[in-house]
């Protein structure tokens, strides 16, 4: 391997769905200081604690600031780029760092003000287990960055910087010479979509296995940084709280373990996935804020009725202290969510990403709360309303609209994007794929939808609905029908205040705008096309793709 360190090698990136975690043997006895063992153990080199896992991994943690300063796997150093270490945020600074060993486990504890961070090693494993306990806002965001040396993995993904030399937005979105865009924000994946992220050469794999995100914010569909690469090296992220396009208040408390896993090129072991739910060996480590599996509860639902079987359904639990989710079984809606901290939670059933049911559930330590079949009222799903015509479908996302798939991993200016302008004809069969997933005041405001009405339909008033999933700078739709009837400018709903549409995220707060269009607005000629012009109203934003904008879920005219 040493001969290939400085040249790029082929990389694959794996993203998987949720998997069950496997338990480990319980740790016996309290932690105590110990001299290093024959292979597994630790030493002190004066500046760092040096941990030998007794396998193929040796890592170092700074005694002064808690940074991970070395990640040596099979004799090759993977840690470090641009002179930076791996660490919480961009480095905590001066901290109190201690180490203790008990049998087959070594724990390094880092205290920085009210924040506590932990590294653990297990004998014979090529893994570093990490926990972070954030008690307040003294550290602004919460993330751990594994910084990887350049040249070890091929730099060719949407979140790569190397081949994108031109900055086009906010010093973190770049353009290649061929017009394709790159940014660390362009991960493609929602939290629910992956268990780990990383790189492989086929012979060596370096991964970060995510925690269950119980103390994170944003829910199962949140998108955030996962990794990036540049000319100086790469970064793998575990995002524990991130403010960009955030829909929830920050939660505090212990998160983890999340795991830095080194492999022979394959995926990390599924026994590591969301390991804090069953990591019995960590129960006696004395980690601040730690809750053992025996002190957690479970929620199980026998089924969900009123579902649209064309869509996947997710059940979420959330309160101010924690969040969880699980998939509903396609056949009957059965779900089970384990490892839940005791408390009372809002239970939400999502059709795709659209909330169609909410309730309340109490969870007790060591118990299972079993729920009878949940019935989704027909009125809770907007798709059940009879419509004269509909563009898209009500699923809480812009899926199916023009450029929707691309926008999770590219900037709107990307050369691969179809034109953001162009009018739409209802009944053409392409009305959804022709309608842009995003609308901006300075880009495509005033898009026109053409449609016909029967004589009976044109003689009656109708409700027009426009569903959105997020907005930037208070962008919201104002409509004009046949150039004669103009709606009022609606009030802006609550949405995240940061960038969204240009950094790969449409996930905000779903909201439906309704417009009562009088019969006098329609054309009376049944063969003529009515026109609906949709403008973006807002006095905020700047220009182009940073002008006020919004993401579209569905548009329909009710019968």
XYZ file of C-alpha atoms in Angstrom, residues 2-404:
403
model
C 2.822 2.391 0.775
C 3.787 2.538 -2.883
C 0.335 3.787 -3.875
C -0.119 6.516 -1.275
C 0.508 9.455 -3.596
C -1.541 8.486 -6.606
C -5.333 8.391 -6.857
C -6.945 4.975 -6.836
C -10.432 3.930 -7.732
C -13.101 4.694 -5.175
C -16.606 3.471 -4.517
C -18.950 5.086 -2.035
C -21.591 3.039 -0.248
C -24.857 4.350 1.129
C -27.311 1.913 2.637
C -30.640 1.902 4.424
C -31.168 1.341 8.102
C -29.893 -1.968 9.461
C -30.153 -3.644 12.833
C -27.227 -3.288 15.205
C -25.570 -6.302 16.748
C -24.532 -6.356 20.386
C -21.136 -6.896 21.949
C -20.003 -8.461 25.177
C -20.559 -6.357 28.284
C -17.606 -4.646 29.921
C -16.928 -5.929 33.420
C -15.615 -3.669 36.157
C -14.848 0.062 36.332
C -12.196 1.756 34.246
C -8.780 2.141 35.787
C -5.345 3.317 34.704
C -3.342 0.526 33.076
C 0.047 0.068 31.493
C 0.043 -0.906 27.823
C -0.474 -4.593 27.041
C 1.617 -6.656 24.659
C -0.239 -5.422 21.584
C -3.558 -3.881 22.571
C -3.012 -0.927 24.862
C -1.803 2.645 24.956
C 1.331 4.685 25.476
C 2.088 8.355 26.064
C 4.526 9.965 23.629
C 4.514 13.258 25.525
C 2.122 15.053 23.174
C -0.414 12.334 22.415
C -2.008 9.236 23.793
C -1.106 6.476 21.343
C -3.646 3.644 21.133
C -2.773 0.295 19.545
C -5.982 -1.620 18.837
C -4.140 -4.920 18.627
C -5.367 -5.252 15.041
C -4.063 -3.157 12.109
C -4.932 0.278 13.497
C -2.933 2.642 15.688
C -4.309 6.105 16.410
C -3.184 9.133 18.402
C -5.168 11.732 20.333
C -3.641 15.050 21.389
C -3.296 15.457 25.144
C -3.828 19.219 24.881
C -6.900 19.638 22.654
C -8.419 16.199 21.989
C -7.701 16.234 18.246
C -7.162 12.938 16.447
C -3.597 13.496 15.225
C -2.822 10.144 13.591
C -4.784 7.322 11.978
C -2.259 4.672 10.972
C -3.758 1.633 9.254
C -1.498 -1.184 8.064
C 1.438 1.193 8.175
C -0.165 3.943 6.063
C -1.069 7.292 7.606
C -4.585 8.400 6.615
C -5.087 11.324 8.990
C -4.538 14.917 8.018
C -4.710 17.431 5.214
C -3.813 21.065 4.969
C -1.991 20.863 8.286
C -5.245 20.111 10.124
C -6.187 17.260 12.441
C -9.476 15.398 12.784
C -11.672 16.938 15.453
C -14.983 18.258 16.746
C -15.959 21.352 14.756
C -12.720 22.937 13.496
C -10.910 22.031 16.694
C -11.939 22.608 20.289
C -8.756 24.240 21.523
C -7.313 23.759 24.985
C -9.078 20.841 26.696
C -8.615 18.392 29.541
C -7.775 14.985 28.090
C -7.553 11.758 30.101
C -7.203 8.065 29.252
C -8.156 4.836 31.023
C -8.117 1.155 30.162
C -10.116 -1.758 31.498
C -9.571 -5.147 29.947
C -10.441 -4.997 26.269
C -11.536 -1.346 26.177
C -9.635 1.947 26.186
C -11.505 5.230 26.693
C -10.107 8.723 26.044
C -12.165 11.540 27.566
C -11.974 15.143 26.327
C -13.534 18.007 28.293
C -13.810 21.455 26.732
C -15.953 23.731 28.875
C -19.419 22.173 28.945
C -18.710 19.920 25.969
C -17.459 16.378 26.496
C -16.080 14.153 23.755
C -14.939 10.544 23.872
C -12.823 8.099 21.849
C -12.938 4.359 22.557
C -11.000 1.388 21.191
C -11.761 -2.315 21.477
C -9.104 -4.984 21.389
C -8.722 -6.555 17.938
C -10.954 -4.022 16.119
C -9.962 -1.536 13.430
C -12.539 0.943 14.717
C -12.539 4.171 16.686
C -15.801 4.727 18.579
C -16.761 8.348 19.272
C -19.359 10.107 21.424
C -20.023 13.847 21.747
C -22.061 15.425 24.542
C -23.007 19.007 23.808
C -24.749 20.722 26.717
C -25.353 24.212 25.315
C -24.558 26.620 22.472
C -21.018 27.428 23.606
C -19.947 25.384 20.564
C -21.964 26.752 17.641
C -22.649 23.674 15.540
C -21.680 20.111 16.256
C -19.825 17.961 13.795
C -16.850 15.676 13.756
C -14.543 15.905 10.736
C -12.226 13.048 9.801
C -9.558 14.748 7.720
C -7.926 12.409 5.215
C -4.657 12.910 3.352
C -4.760 13.725 -0.342
C -4.058 11.102 -2.967
C -5.357 8.079 -1.087
C -8.803 7.914 -2.713
C -10.069 8.989 -6.110
C -11.486 12.492 -6.105
C -14.410 12.275 -8.517
C -17.712 12.757 -6.739
C -20.280 15.631 -6.628
C -18.789 16.846 -3.349
C -15.274 17.112 -4.819
C -13.485 20.444 -5.137
C -10.277 19.571 -6.981
C -11.607 19.849 -10.497
C -13.867 22.805 -9.777
C -11.600 25.857 -9.636
C -14.181 28.632 -10.079
C -16.126 29.861 -7.053
C -19.719 30.690 -7.917
C -21.379 31.068 -4.509
C -20.351 31.873 -0.945
C -16.850 30.363 -1.173
C -18.280 26.841 -0.914
C -19.915 26.156 -4.308
C -17.623 25.707 -7.295
C -17.774 25.210 -11.045
C -15.606 22.988 -13.231
C -14.425 24.066 -16.654
C -17.130 21.885 -18.235
C -19.880 23.716 -16.338
C -20.579 21.032 -13.748
C -20.786 22.235 -10.164
C -19.288 20.844 -6.954
C -19.784 21.559 -3.261
C -19.341 19.869 0.084
C -23.098 20.371 0.495
C -24.003 18.081 -2.396
C -24.357 14.778 -0.555
C -27.515 13.571 -2.362
C -28.590 11.639 0.715
C -31.051 12.293 3.501
C -30.203 11.004 6.977
C -32.647 8.124 6.531
C -30.838 7.019 3.354
C -27.464 6.004 4.744
C -25.762 4.182 7.600
C -22.230 5.173 6.673
C -20.244 7.266 4.235
C -16.697 6.962 3.018
C -14.291 5.762 0.378
C -12.704 2.543 -0.788
C -9.837 1.624 -3.069
C -11.010 -1.943 -3.254
C -8.168 -2.847 -0.889
C -8.729 -0.308 1.883
C -11.985 1.250 3.050
C -12.232 4.301 5.296
C -15.700 5.003 6.633
C -17.646 7.040 9.149
C -20.616 5.074 10.458
C -23.280 7.484 11.640
C -24.989 7.435 15.015
C -28.762 7.178 15.320
C -28.947 11.019 15.431
C -31.321 10.954 18.395
C -29.991 14.302 19.631
C -29.579 15.815 16.173
C -32.287 17.947 14.541
C -34.146 18.040 11.263
C -35.791 14.628 11.195
C -35.289 11.654 8.876
C -35.291 13.657 5.640
C -32.658 16.215 6.596
C -29.713 16.682 4.234
C -26.335 17.891 5.401
C -22.601 17.587 4.793
C -21.364 14.017 4.488
C -17.953 14.335 2.897
C -15.829 16.443 0.625
C -12.563 16.270 -1.239
C -10.206 18.957 -2.417
C -6.660 19.189 -3.697
C -5.483 19.128 -0.076
C -7.378 15.986 0.947
C -10.784 14.819 2.048
C -13.197 15.178 4.922
C -15.750 12.709 6.253
C -18.424 14.209 8.490
C -20.709 13.110 11.262
C -23.107 16.034 11.550
C -24.684 16.126 14.989
C -26.263 19.533 14.543
C -26.138 21.815 11.529
C -28.007 25.078 11.077
C -28.256 25.209 7.275
C -31.891 24.841 6.162
C -32.692 23.551 9.648
C -36.352 23.080 10.574
C -35.971 22.343 14.287
C -34.408 23.830 17.377
C -31.088 22.401 18.425
C -31.191 19.425 20.779
C -28.568 18.860 23.438
C -27.086 15.786 25.056
C -24.965 12.778 24.213
C -24.751 11.575 20.625
C -23.064 8.374 19.579
C -21.310 6.221 19.159
C -20.417 7.064 15.635
C -17.497 5.093 14.324
C -14.368 5.620 12.234
C -14.005 2.194 10.631
C -11.075 0.896 8.568
C -11.624 -2.203 6.415
C -9.909 -4.273 3.750
C -12.004 -2.439 1.162
C -15.471 -3.705 1.956
C -18.313 -2.015 3.757
C -18.071 -1.569 7.520
C -19.644 -4.301 9.615
C -23.398 -3.954 10.060
C -22.813 -4.580 13.760
C -21.635 -0.971 13.954
C -24.819 0.617 12.603
C -26.421 2.899 15.202
C -24.404 0.942 17.728
C -25.389 2.982 20.770
C -28.647 1.051 20.984
C -26.969 -2.285 21.755
C -23.356 -1.493 22.677
C -23.455 -3.249 26.018
C -19.690 -3.008 26.474
C -20.065 0.779 26.795
C -22.599 0.609 29.613
C -19.946 0.775 32.334
C -17.609 3.329 30.786
C -18.991 6.293 32.722
C -19.721 8.353 29.605
C -21.618 11.523 30.530
C -25.252 11.357 29.423
C -25.079 7.706 28.402
C -28.318 5.688 28.530
C -28.069 1.905 28.284
C -30.402 -0.142 26.101
C -32.105 -1.528 29.201
C -33.219 1.988 30.141
C -34.749 2.697 26.746
C -38.147 1.780 25.332
C -39.830 0.753 22.095
C -42.873 1.826 20.100
C -44.638 -0.669 17.849
C -47.680 -0.127 15.642
C -49.763 -3.020 14.356
C -50.504 -1.211 11.098
C -51.497 1.951 9.234
C -54.654 2.186 7.142
C -55.562 4.831 4.587
C -52.147 4.624 2.927
C -51.420 5.202 -0.751
C -49.465 2.034 -1.527
C -47.550 3.776 -4.299
C -45.529 5.548 -1.602
C -43.198 4.569 1.213
C -44.366 5.609 4.666
C -42.137 6.624 7.568
C -43.091 6.978 11.215
C -41.246 9.614 13.225
C -41.053 10.323 16.949
C -39.889 13.706 18.168
C -39.852 15.947 21.217
C -37.513 18.695 22.375
C -35.012 16.145 23.705
C -34.796 13.440 21.020
C -35.897 12.192 17.607
C -36.336 8.730 16.051
C -37.915 7.157 12.999
C -38.664 3.853 11.325
C -40.147 2.561 8.083
C -43.703 1.304 7.896
C -44.035 -2.121 6.301
C -45.367 -1.839 2.753
C -47.883 -4.654 3.126
C -49.756 -3.400 6.189
C -48.006 -0.394 7.724
C -46.534 -2.261 10.709
C -43.631 -0.400 12.319
C -41.269 -0.792 15.244
C -38.947 1.881 16.663
C -36.574 0.673 19.374
C -33.941 2.295 21.570
C -36.106 5.305 22.446
C -35.364 7.435 25.488
C -38.280 7.549 27.957
C -40.678 10.447 27.429
C -43.723 11.656 25.558
C -43.318 12.136 21.808
C -45.248 13.520 18.889
C -45.765 10.632 16.481
C -45.910 11.635 12.820
C -46.743 9.432 9.841
C -45.164 10.615 6.591
C -46.341 9.727 3.099
C -43.061 10.172 1.302
C -41.974 13.318 3.139
C -45.454 14.750 3.726
C -46.939 14.538 7.219
C -50.397 12.975 6.936
C -51.029 12.006 10.572
C -49.901 13.204 14.003
C -50.550 11.818 17.449
C -48.877 11.384 20.816
C -47.145 8.392 22.380
C -45.505 7.785 25.757
C -42.361 5.653 26.042
C -41.192 4.005 29.249
C -37.827 2.540 30.194
C -37.614 -1.142 29.361
C -41.148 -1.225 27.985
C -42.906 -1.528 24.640
C -45.765 0.832 23.782
C -48.028 -1.028 21.373
C -50.358 1.075 19.246
C -53.537 -0.106 17.596
C -53.892 0.375 13.874
C -53.483 4.026 12.898
C -56.099 5.317 10.462
C -55.020 8.205 8.256
C -58.102 10.387 7.620
C -58.741 10.805 3.906
C -58.773 14.572 4.340
C -55.201 14.508 5.666
C -53.804 13.482 2.283
C -54.261 16.313 -0.239
C -54.094 13.769 -3.073
C -57.531 12.470 -2.083
C -59.224 15.741 -3.047
C -60.957 15.631 -6.433
C -59.039 17.811 -8.877
C -59.765 19.108 -12.356
C -56.041 18.855 -12.977
C -52.938 18.260 -10.926
C -49.231 18.842 -11.578
C -47.036 16.566 -9.504
C -48.374 14.694 -6.513
C -48.619 15.465 -2.832
C -45.667 13.653 -1.274
C -43.789 16.463 0.469
C -41.030 16.687 -2.141
C -40.494 18.110 -5.641
C -39.932 14.603 -6.995
C -40.882 14.300 -10.654
C -40.543 17.997 -11.440
C -37.937 19.317 -13.853
C -34.387 19.193 -12.409
C -35.582 17.786 -9.074
